[in-house]
Amino acid sequence: MFKLNPQLYEKIKHFAKFPQTGVSLRQMVMFGQKPSPATFFKASQFLHEELPIRLAHRVKELDELPRSLGDMPSIIKVKNWYAQSFQELIELPPPEITSELKASFRDAAKNSQSLPQSTPNLAIPQSKPTGKYYPTIGHRYYNNFENIKCTPPILSYTDSFVKAIENVKRRHDPVVTTMAQGIMEYKQHRKTSMIDADVQQFLDRFYMSRIGIRMLIGQHSALYRGPFMRNYVGVICTRTNIKDIAQDAIANARFICEDHYGLFRAPEVKMFCPGDIEFMYVPSHLNHMVFELLKNSLRAVVERFGPDYEDEYPPIKLVIAHGKEDITIKISDEGGGLPRSGIPVVWTYMYTTAQAQELEPEFNKSEFKAPMAGFGYGLPISRLYARYFGGDLKLISMEGYGTDAYLHLNRLSNSDEPLIM
Ligand code: ADP
Ligand code: MG
């Protein structure tokens, strides 16, 4: 098993001194619209530098946690995964313009009428890490090579790079469940049932960073491998249809609800949507958030009215509003609501009023998909997804009546990634 050693930790501390570079949704779309081999090369350069910086920040933070948390076996396990991925990435040869590559650029340039005959200066700053590649994407040097269809050295480098980062992503699949396990170990160790504000903030930062890292890797690998669908740039859909996604989430959540509570025990969900609203977003993120909110509302209604109510449950309303700045989805239920003092608590990780679920790393493997309820991750993780692209998630409740959840999504999609540390 891989273990973090002092030598490696020195390197990690060095990388952690550099700031992380945020990438907005719009930047990702602009960059990936017509990916050419040169695009992948440029993106590899950025990721080869940015991913180790982001991983290093996490290792350092995990290492500096208070001992009562940082020494928990599952937390150490997670830290070692981050350190191992860091090491793998920095050991990977950097994407450099070698003389071989230069020659193939030159050949391609000669063979193409539309390209300049002279070889531009291909010097790339080697001092690292600088964190400045992404903003210069579309740089003229690379634009000169947009028409190159096949340069073998680039293709083989791109291919091995994609494989390496996909391997990192796979290693980190069980991070959420393993961290949750670590928090349980911490609670047992401290003989407490709640986590304190520091731990909560640490987890917000940690999972937010995970969303960002997975987005960067997922986007790069989707641009490379496909599937190549209309209106998609990697995992981003430039014309995400809210109504379609909401319909899907409704069907899935009601299915899970019936599966859990029994046949006909899923309240109806009524959707109000002014026409077809399309905007740029990551459909899987949107689906996840709406699905989690609906499951909560369905559960609240079923549990309030009991099993004999069947199809007389008061319906849940899903309202979509389309503003200049935001698209907002409101989900209203008559599930009895929560006391006002209970609202801050629902955002804490692992807080649930449902029967706690077994943590099954295999089941929960890649994403944050939870069962009907009981994991206590639905709300806090959905809020992170919303904030990741400049949106937010809020809960307003009328105790004794029901709850309204407001999911705000930023339409301008040019807000920077929130990189707190
Ligand atoms: P889980 O659903 O696994 O319990 P969540 O983070 O989704 O975790 O929700 C945490 C808790 O917040 C729930 O257990 C429930 O007590 C409360 N809650 C969330 N949404 C609602 C709602 N619409 N009505 C009443 N209580 C809710
Ligand atoms: Mg839930």
Coordinates of C-alpha atoms and ligand atoms in Angstrom, one line a residue:
M1 CA 0.0 0.0 0.0
F2 CA 1.2 3.5 -0.9
K3 CA 2.3 5.7 2.0
L4 CA 3.2 9.3 2.1
N5 CA 6.9 9.7 2.9
P6 CA 8.7 12.9 4.1
Q7 CA 10.6 13.4 0.8
L8 CA 7.4 13.4 -1.1
Y9 CA 5.7 15.6 1.5
E10 CA 8.4 18.2 0.9
K11 CA 7.5 18.4 -2.8
I12 CA 3.8 18.5 -1.9
K13 CA 4.4 21.5 0.4
H14 CA 6.3 23.2 -2.4
F15 CA 3.4 22.7 -4.8
A16 CA 0.8 23.8 -2.2
K17 CA 2.5 27.2 -2.1
F18 CA 1.1 28.0 -5.5
P19 CA -2.5 29.2 -5.9
Q20 CA -5.0 27.1 -7.7
T21 CA -6.3 28.4 -11.0
G22 CA -10.0 28.5 -11.4
V23 CA -11.7 27.8 -14.7
S24 CA -15.2 29.1 -15.5
L25 CA -17.9 27.1 -17.3
R26 CA -17.7 29.6 -20.2
Q27 CA -13.9 29.2 -20.4
M28 CA -14.3 25.4 -20.6
V29 CA -16.8 25.7 -23.4
M30 CA -14.8 28.2 -25.4
F31 CA -11.8 26.1 -25.0
G32 CA -13.3 22.8 -26.0
Q33 CA -15.6 23.8 -28.8
K34 CA -13.5 22.4 -31.6
P35 CA -10.8 20.4 -30.0
S36 CA -7.8 19.7 -32.2
P37 CA -4.7 17.7 -31.3
A38 CA -3.1 21.0 -30.4
T39 CA -6.0 21.8 -28.0
F40 CA -5.4 18.5 -26.1
F41 CA -1.7 19.3 -26.0
K42 CA -2.4 22.7 -24.5
A43 CA -5.0 21.3 -22.0
S44 CA -2.5 18.6 -21.0
Q45 CA 0.0 21.3 -20.2
F46 CA -2.5 23.1 -18.0
L47 CA -3.7 20.0 -16.2
H48 CA -0.2 18.6 -15.8
E49 CA 0.5 21.7 -13.8
E50 CA -2.8 22.4 -12.2
L51 CA -3.8 19.0 -10.9
P52 CA -0.7 18.4 -8.8
I53 CA -1.2 21.9 -7.3
R54 CA -4.8 21.1 -6.3
L55 CA -3.9 17.7 -5.0
A56 CA -1.1 19.2 -3.0
H57 CA -3.4 21.7 -1.3
R58 CA -5.6 18.8 -0.2
V59 CA -2.8 16.6 1.1
K60 CA -1.4 19.5 3.1
E61 CA -4.8 20.4 4.6
L62 CA -5.5 16.7 5.5
D63 CA -2.1 16.5 7.1
E64 CA -2.7 19.7 9.1
L65 CA -6.1 18.6 10.5
P66 CA -6.4 18.4 14.3
R67 CA -5.0 15.1 15.3
S68 CA -8.3 13.8 16.6
L69 CA -9.6 13.9 13.0
G70 CA -6.4 13.6 11.0
D71 CA -5.3 10.4 12.7
M72 CA -8.5 8.5 11.9
P73 CA -7.6 5.5 9.7
S74 CA -10.0 6.4 6.9
I75 CA -8.7 10.0 6.7
I76 CA -5.1 8.7 6.4
K77 CA -6.3 6.4 3.7
V78 CA -7.7 9.3 1.7
K79 CA -4.6 11.4 2.3
N80 CA -2.5 8.6 0.9
W81 CA -4.6 8.4 -2.3
Y82 CA -4.1 12.2 -2.8
A83 CA -0.4 11.9 -2.3
Q84 CA -0.1 8.9 -4.6
S85 CA -2.0 10.7 -7.4
F86 CA 0.2 13.7 -6.8
Q87 CA 3.3 11.6 -7.2
E88 CA 2.0 9.9 -10.3
L89 CA 1.3 13.2 -12.0
I90 CA 4.5 14.9 -11.2
E91 CA 6.4 11.8 -12.4
L92 CA 4.6 11.9 -15.7
P93 CA 6.9 13.6 -18.3
P94 CA 5.6 17.1 -18.9
P95 CA 4.1 17.9 -22.2
E96 CA 7.0 19.7 -23.9
I97 CA 7.6 20.7 -27.4
T98 CA 10.4 18.3 -28.2
S99 CA 12.6 18.6 -31.3
E100 CA 10.6 15.7 -32.7
L101 CA 7.4 17.5 -32.1
K102 CA 8.7 20.7 -33.6
A103 CA 9.7 18.8 -36.7
S104 CA 6.2 17.3 -37.0
F105 CA 4.7 20.7 -36.6
R106 CA 6.9 22.0 -39.3
D107 CA 6.0 19.1 -41.7
A108 CA 2.4 19.7 -41.1
A109 CA 2.8 23.4 -41.7
K110 CA 4.6 22.7 -45.0
N111 CA 1.9 20.4 -46.2
S112 CA -0.9 22.9 -45.5
Q113 CA -1.5 25.9 -47.7
S114 CA -3.4 27.8 -45.0
L115 CA -0.6 27.6 -42.5
P116 CA 2.5 29.8 -42.3
Q117 CA 5.6 28.3 -43.7
S118 CA 7.9 29.5 -41.0
T119 CA 7.9 27.8 -37.6
P120 CA 6.7 30.1 -34.9
N121 CA 8.6 30.3 -31.7
L122 CA 7.4 27.3 -29.8
A123 CA 9.2 28.1 -26.6
I124 CA 7.0 27.4 -23.6
P125 CA 7.9 28.8 -20.2
Q126 CA 9.4 25.9 -18.3
S127 CA 9.5 27.4 -14.9
K128 CA 6.8 25.6 -13.0
P129 CA 4.3 25.7 -11.6
T130 CA 3.1 29.0 -12.8
G131 CA -0.6 28.3 -13.2
K132 CA -1.0 30.4 -16.3
Y133 CA -1.6 28.1 -19.2
Y134 CA -5.4 28.0 -19.2
P135 CA -6.0 31.7 -19.5
T136 CA -3.8 31.8 -22.6
I137 CA -5.6 29.0 -24.3
G138 CA -6.2 29.9 -27.9
H139 CA -2.8 31.4 -27.9
R140 CA -1.6 32.2 -31.4
Y141 CA 1.1 29.6 -31.4
Y142 CA -1.4 26.9 -31.1
N143 CA -4.0 28.5 -33.3
N144 CA -1.4 28.2 -36.1
F145 CA -1.8 24.4 -35.7
E146 CA -5.5 24.1 -35.5
N147 CA -5.6 22.3 -38.8
I148 CA -3.1 19.6 -37.9
K149 CA -5.1 16.4 -38.1
C150 CA -2.5 13.9 -36.9
T151 CA 0.9 14.4 -35.4
P152 CA 1.9 11.1 -33.9
P153 CA 3.9 12.4 -30.9
I154 CA 1.1 14.6 -29.8
L155 CA -1.5 11.9 -30.2
S156 CA 0.5 9.4 -28.2
Y157 CA 1.3 11.9 -25.5
T158 CA -2.4 12.9 -25.3
D159 CA -3.5 9.3 -25.1
S160 CA -1.2 8.4 -22.2
F161 CA -2.0 11.6 -20.4
V162 CA -5.7 11.0 -20.6
K163 CA -5.2 7.4 -19.3
A164 CA -3.1 8.7 -16.4
I165 CA -5.7 11.3 -15.2
E166 CA -8.5 8.8 -15.7
N167 CA -6.7 6.5 -13.5
V168 CA -6.4 9.2 -10.8
K169 CA -10.2 9.8 -11.1
R170 CA -10.9 6.2 -10.6
R171 CA -8.7 5.9 -7.6
H172 CA -10.6 8.7 -6.0
D173 CA -14.1 7.3 -6.7
P174 CA -14.5 6.0 -3.1
V175 CA -13.3 9.2 -1.5
V176 CA -16.8 10.4 -0.4
T177 CA -17.7 7.2 1.4
T178 CA -14.2 6.8 2.9
M179 CA -14.2 10.4 4.2
A180 CA -17.7 9.8 5.7
Q181 CA -16.3 6.7 7.3
G182 CA -13.5 8.8 8.7
I183 CA -16.0 11.3 10.1
M184 CA -17.8 8.4 11.8
E185 CA -14.5 7.2 13.3
Y186 CA -14.0 10.8 14.5
K187 CA -17.4 10.9 16.1
Q188 CA -16.9 7.6 17.9
H189 CA -13.5 8.7 19.0
R190 CA -14.8 12.0 20.4
K191 CA -18.0 10.4 21.7
T192 CA -20.1 13.1 20.0
S193 CA -23.0 12.9 17.6
M194 CA -22.4 16.3 15.8
I195 CA -19.5 17.6 13.9
D196 CA -18.3 21.1 14.8
A197 CA -18.2 24.2 12.5
D198 CA -14.5 23.7 11.7
V199 CA -14.9 20.2 10.5
Q200 CA -18.0 21.3 8.5
Q201 CA -16.0 24.0 6.8
F202 CA -13.2 21.7 6.1
L203 CA -15.5 19.2 4.5
D204 CA -17.2 21.9 2.4
R205 CA -13.7 22.9 1.1
F206 CA -12.6 19.4 0.6
Y207 CA -15.7 18.2 -1.4
M208 CA -15.8 21.5 -3.4
S209 CA -12.2 20.9 -4.4
R210 CA -13.1 17.3 -5.3
I211 CA -15.9 18.5 -7.6
G212 CA -13.5 20.9 -9.3
I213 CA -10.8 18.2 -9.8
R214 CA -13.3 15.7 -11.2
M215 CA -14.8 18.3 -13.4
L216 CA -11.4 19.1 -15.0
I217 CA -10.5 15.5 -15.5
G218 CA -14.0 14.5 -16.6
Q219 CA -14.1 17.3 -19.1
H220 CA -10.7 16.5 -20.6
S221 CA -11.5 12.9 -20.9
A222 CA -15.0 13.5 -22.4
L223 CA -13.5 15.9 -25.0
Y224 CA -11.1 13.2 -25.9
R225 CA -13.2 10.1 -25.8
G226 CA -16.7 11.3 -26.5
P227 CA -19.6 10.4 -26.9
F228 CA -19.7 13.4 -29.3
M229 CA -23.3 14.6 -29.1
R230 CA -24.9 17.7 -30.5
N231 CA -24.7 20.7 -28.3
Y232 CA -22.2 19.1 -26.0
V233 CA -18.8 20.3 -25.2
G234 CA -17.3 17.4 -23.1
V235 CA -19.7 17.0 -20.2
I236 CA -21.2 20.5 -20.6
C237 CA -24.4 20.9 -22.6
T238 CA -24.6 24.3 -24.2
R239 CA -28.4 23.9 -24.5
T240 CA -29.3 22.1 -21.3
N241 CA -33.1 21.8 -21.3
I242 CA -34.3 22.3 -17.7
K243 CA -37.7 20.9 -18.3
D244 CA -36.3 17.6 -19.7
I245 CA -33.8 17.3 -16.8
A246 CA -36.5 18.0 -14.2
Q247 CA -38.8 15.5 -15.8
D248 CA -36.1 12.9 -15.6
A249 CA -35.3 13.7 -12.0
I250 CA -39.0 13.5 -11.1
A251 CA -39.4 10.1 -12.7
N252 CA -36.2 8.8 -10.9
A253 CA -37.1 10.2 -7.5
R254 CA -40.6 8.9 -7.6
F255 CA -39.3 5.5 -8.7
I256 CA -37.0 5.4 -5.7
C257 CA -39.8 6.6 -3.5
E258 CA -42.1 3.8 -4.5
D259 CA -39.4 1.4 -4.3
H260 CA -38.8 2.4 -0.7
Y261 CA -42.3 3.1 0.7
G262 CA -44.3 0.8 -1.5
L263 CA -46.5 0.9 -4.6
F264 CA -48.6 4.1 -5.1
R265 CA -46.7 5.8 -2.2
A266 CA -45.0 8.5 -4.3
P267 CA -46.7 11.9 -4.2
E268 CA -47.3 13.6 -7.5
V269 CA -44.9 16.3 -8.7
K270 CA -46.5 19.1 -10.7
M271 CA -44.1 21.1 -12.8
F272 CA -44.6 24.7 -13.8
C273 CA -42.2 25.8 -16.5
P274 CA -42.6 28.8 -18.9
G275 CA -41.7 27.2 -22.2
D276 CA -38.5 25.5 -23.1
I277 CA -35.6 27.0 -21.1
E278 CA -32.2 26.2 -22.4
F279 CA -28.9 27.2 -20.9
M280 CA -25.3 26.2 -20.5
Y281 CA -24.8 23.7 -17.7
V282 CA -23.5 20.3 -16.8
P283 CA -26.7 18.1 -17.0
S284 CA -25.4 15.5 -14.6
H285 CA -24.9 18.2 -11.9
L286 CA -28.4 19.6 -12.4
N287 CA -30.0 16.2 -12.4
H288 CA -28.2 15.3 -9.2
M289 CA -29.4 18.5 -7.3
V290 CA -33.1 18.3 -8.4
F291 CA -33.1 14.6 -7.7
E292 CA -31.8 15.0 -4.2
L293 CA -34.3 17.9 -3.4
L294 CA -37.2 15.9 -4.8
K295 CA -36.3 12.8 -2.7
N296 CA -36.3 15.0 0.4
S297 CA -39.7 16.5 -0.4
L298 CA -41.2 13.1 -1.3
R299 CA -40.0 11.6 1.9
A300 CA -41.3 14.5 4.0
V301 CA -44.8 14.2 2.4
V302 CA -45.1 10.5 2.7
E303 CA -43.8 10.4 6.3
R304 CA -46.2 13.2 7.3
F305 CA -49.3 11.8 5.9
G306 CA -48.5 8.1 6.5
P307 CA -49.0 5.1 4.3
D308 CA -52.7 5.1 4.0
Y309 CA -52.9 8.4 2.1
E310 CA -51.9 6.9 -1.2
D311 CA -52.9 9.1 -4.2
E312 CA -54.4 11.9 -2.0
Y313 CA -51.0 13.2 -1.0
P314 CA -50.7 16.9 -1.5
P315 CA -48.6 17.3 -4.7
I316 CA -45.1 18.7 -4.7
K317 CA -44.7 21.8 -6.9
L318 CA -41.7 22.3 -9.0
V319 CA -41.6 25.9 -10.4
I320 CA -39.0 27.1 -12.9
A321 CA -38.3 30.8 -13.3
H322 CA -36.2 32.3 -15.9
G323 CA -34.5 35.6 -15.1
K324 CA -31.7 37.6 -16.6
E325 CA -29.1 36.6 -14.0
D326 CA -30.5 33.4 -12.6
I327 CA -32.6 30.5 -13.5
T328 CA -34.3 29.4 -10.3
I329 CA -36.0 26.1 -9.5
K330 CA -38.3 26.1 -6.5
I331 CA -39.5 22.8 -5.0
S332 CA -42.3 23.2 -2.6
D333 CA -43.8 20.5 -0.5
E334 CA -46.4 20.2 2.2
G335 CA -44.3 17.7 4.2
G336 CA -44.6 19.5 7.5
G337 CA -41.4 21.5 7.3
L338 CA -38.7 22.0 9.9
P339 CA -38.3 24.3 12.9
R340 CA -36.4 27.4 11.9
S341 CA -33.6 26.5 14.4
G342 CA -33.2 23.2 12.5
I343 CA -32.3 24.8 9.2
P344 CA -28.6 25.3 9.8
V345 CA -28.3 21.7 10.9
V346 CA -29.6 20.2 7.7
W347 CA -26.5 21.5 5.9
T348 CA -24.2 19.5 8.2
Y349 CA -22.7 16.4 6.6
M350 CA -24.1 13.1 7.9
Y351 CA -27.1 14.9 9.5
T352 CA -30.2 12.8 8.8
T353 CA -33.5 12.1 10.4
A354 CA -33.8 9.0 8.4
Q355 CA -32.6 5.6 9.4
A356 CA -28.8 5.9 8.9
Q357 CA -27.7 3.9 5.8
E358 CA -24.8 1.5 5.8
L359 CA -21.8 3.1 4.0
E360 CA -21.2 0.8 1.1
P361 CA -18.2 2.0 -0.8
E362 CA -19.1 -0.3 -3.7
F363 CA -22.6 1.0 -4.0
N364 CA -21.8 4.6 -3.8
K365 CA -18.8 4.3 -5.9
S366 CA -18.4 7.1 -8.4
E367 CA -20.8 9.9 -7.6
F368 CA -22.8 11.0 -4.6
K369 CA -25.8 9.0 -5.5
A370 CA -27.5 8.1 -2.2
P371 CA -30.5 5.9 -1.6
M372 CA -33.9 7.5 -0.6
A373 CA -32.4 9.1 2.4
G374 CA -30.2 8.3 5.3
F375 CA -26.7 9.3 4.2
G376 CA -27.1 13.0 5.2
Y377 CA -25.1 14.2 2.2
G378 CA -28.0 15.2 -0.1
L379 CA -28.3 18.8 0.8
P380 CA -24.7 19.8 1.6
I381 CA -23.4 18.3 -1.6
S382 CA -26.2 19.7 -3.8
R383 CA -25.4 23.1 -2.4
L384 CA -21.7 22.7 -3.4
Y385 CA -22.7 21.7 -6.9
A386 CA -24.9 24.8 -7.1
R387 CA -22.2 27.1 -5.8
Y388 CA -19.5 25.5 -8.0
F389 CA -20.9 27.3 -11.0
G390 CA -21.9 30.5 -9.2
G391 CA -25.4 29.4 -8.0
D392 CA -26.8 28.6 -4.6
L393 CA -29.3 26.5 -2.7
K394 CA -31.5 27.7 0.1
L395 CA -34.2 26.2 2.2
I396 CA -37.1 28.1 3.7
S397 CA -39.5 26.2 5.8
M398 CA -42.9 26.8 7.4
E399 CA -42.9 24.5 10.4
G400 CA -46.2 22.6 10.5
Y401 CA -46.8 23.1 6.8
G402 CA -44.0 22.5 4.4
T403 CA -40.7 23.4 2.9
D404 CA -39.5 25.5 -0.1
A405 CA -36.1 24.7 -1.6
Y406 CA -34.7 27.4 -3.9
L407 CA -32.1 26.3 -6.4
H408 CA -30.5 29.2 -8.0
L409 CA -28.4 28.6 -11.1
N410 CA -26.2 31.4 -12.6
R411 CA -27.1 32.0 -16.2
L412 CA -24.0 34.0 -17.0
S413 CA -21.8 31.0 -16.3
N414 CA -18.7 33.1 -16.2
S415 CA -18.2 33.0 -12.5
D416 CA -14.8 31.6 -11.5
E417 CA -14.5 28.3 -9.7
P418 CA -14.7 28.8 -6.0
L419 CA -11.2 27.8 -4.8
I420 CA -11.1 28.7 -1.2
M421 CA -7.6 27.4 -0.4
Ligands
ADP1 P1 -30.9 12.6 4.0 O1 -32.0 12.9 3.0 O2 -30.0 11.5 3.6 O3 -31.4 12.6 5.4 P2 -30.2 15.4 3.3 O4 -29.0 16.1 3.4 O5 -30.9 15.3 2.0 O6 -29.9 13.9 3.9 O7 -31.3 16.0 4.3 C1 -31.0 16.1 5.7 C2 -32.2 16.2 6.6 O8 -32.9 17.4 6.3 C3 -33.2 15.1 6.3 O9 -33.0 13.9 7.0 C4 -34.5 15.8 6.9 O10 -34.6 15.7 8.3 C5 -34.3 17.3 6.6 N1 -35.0 17.7 5.3 C6 -34.5 17.9 4.1 N2 -35.4 18.3 3.2 C7 -36.6 18.3 3.9 C8 -37.9 18.7 3.5 N3 -38.2 19.0 2.3 N4 -38.9 18.6 4.5 C9 -38.5 18.3 5.8 N5 -37.3 18.0 6.2 C10 -36.3 18.0 5.2
MG2 MG -31.8 13.6 1.1

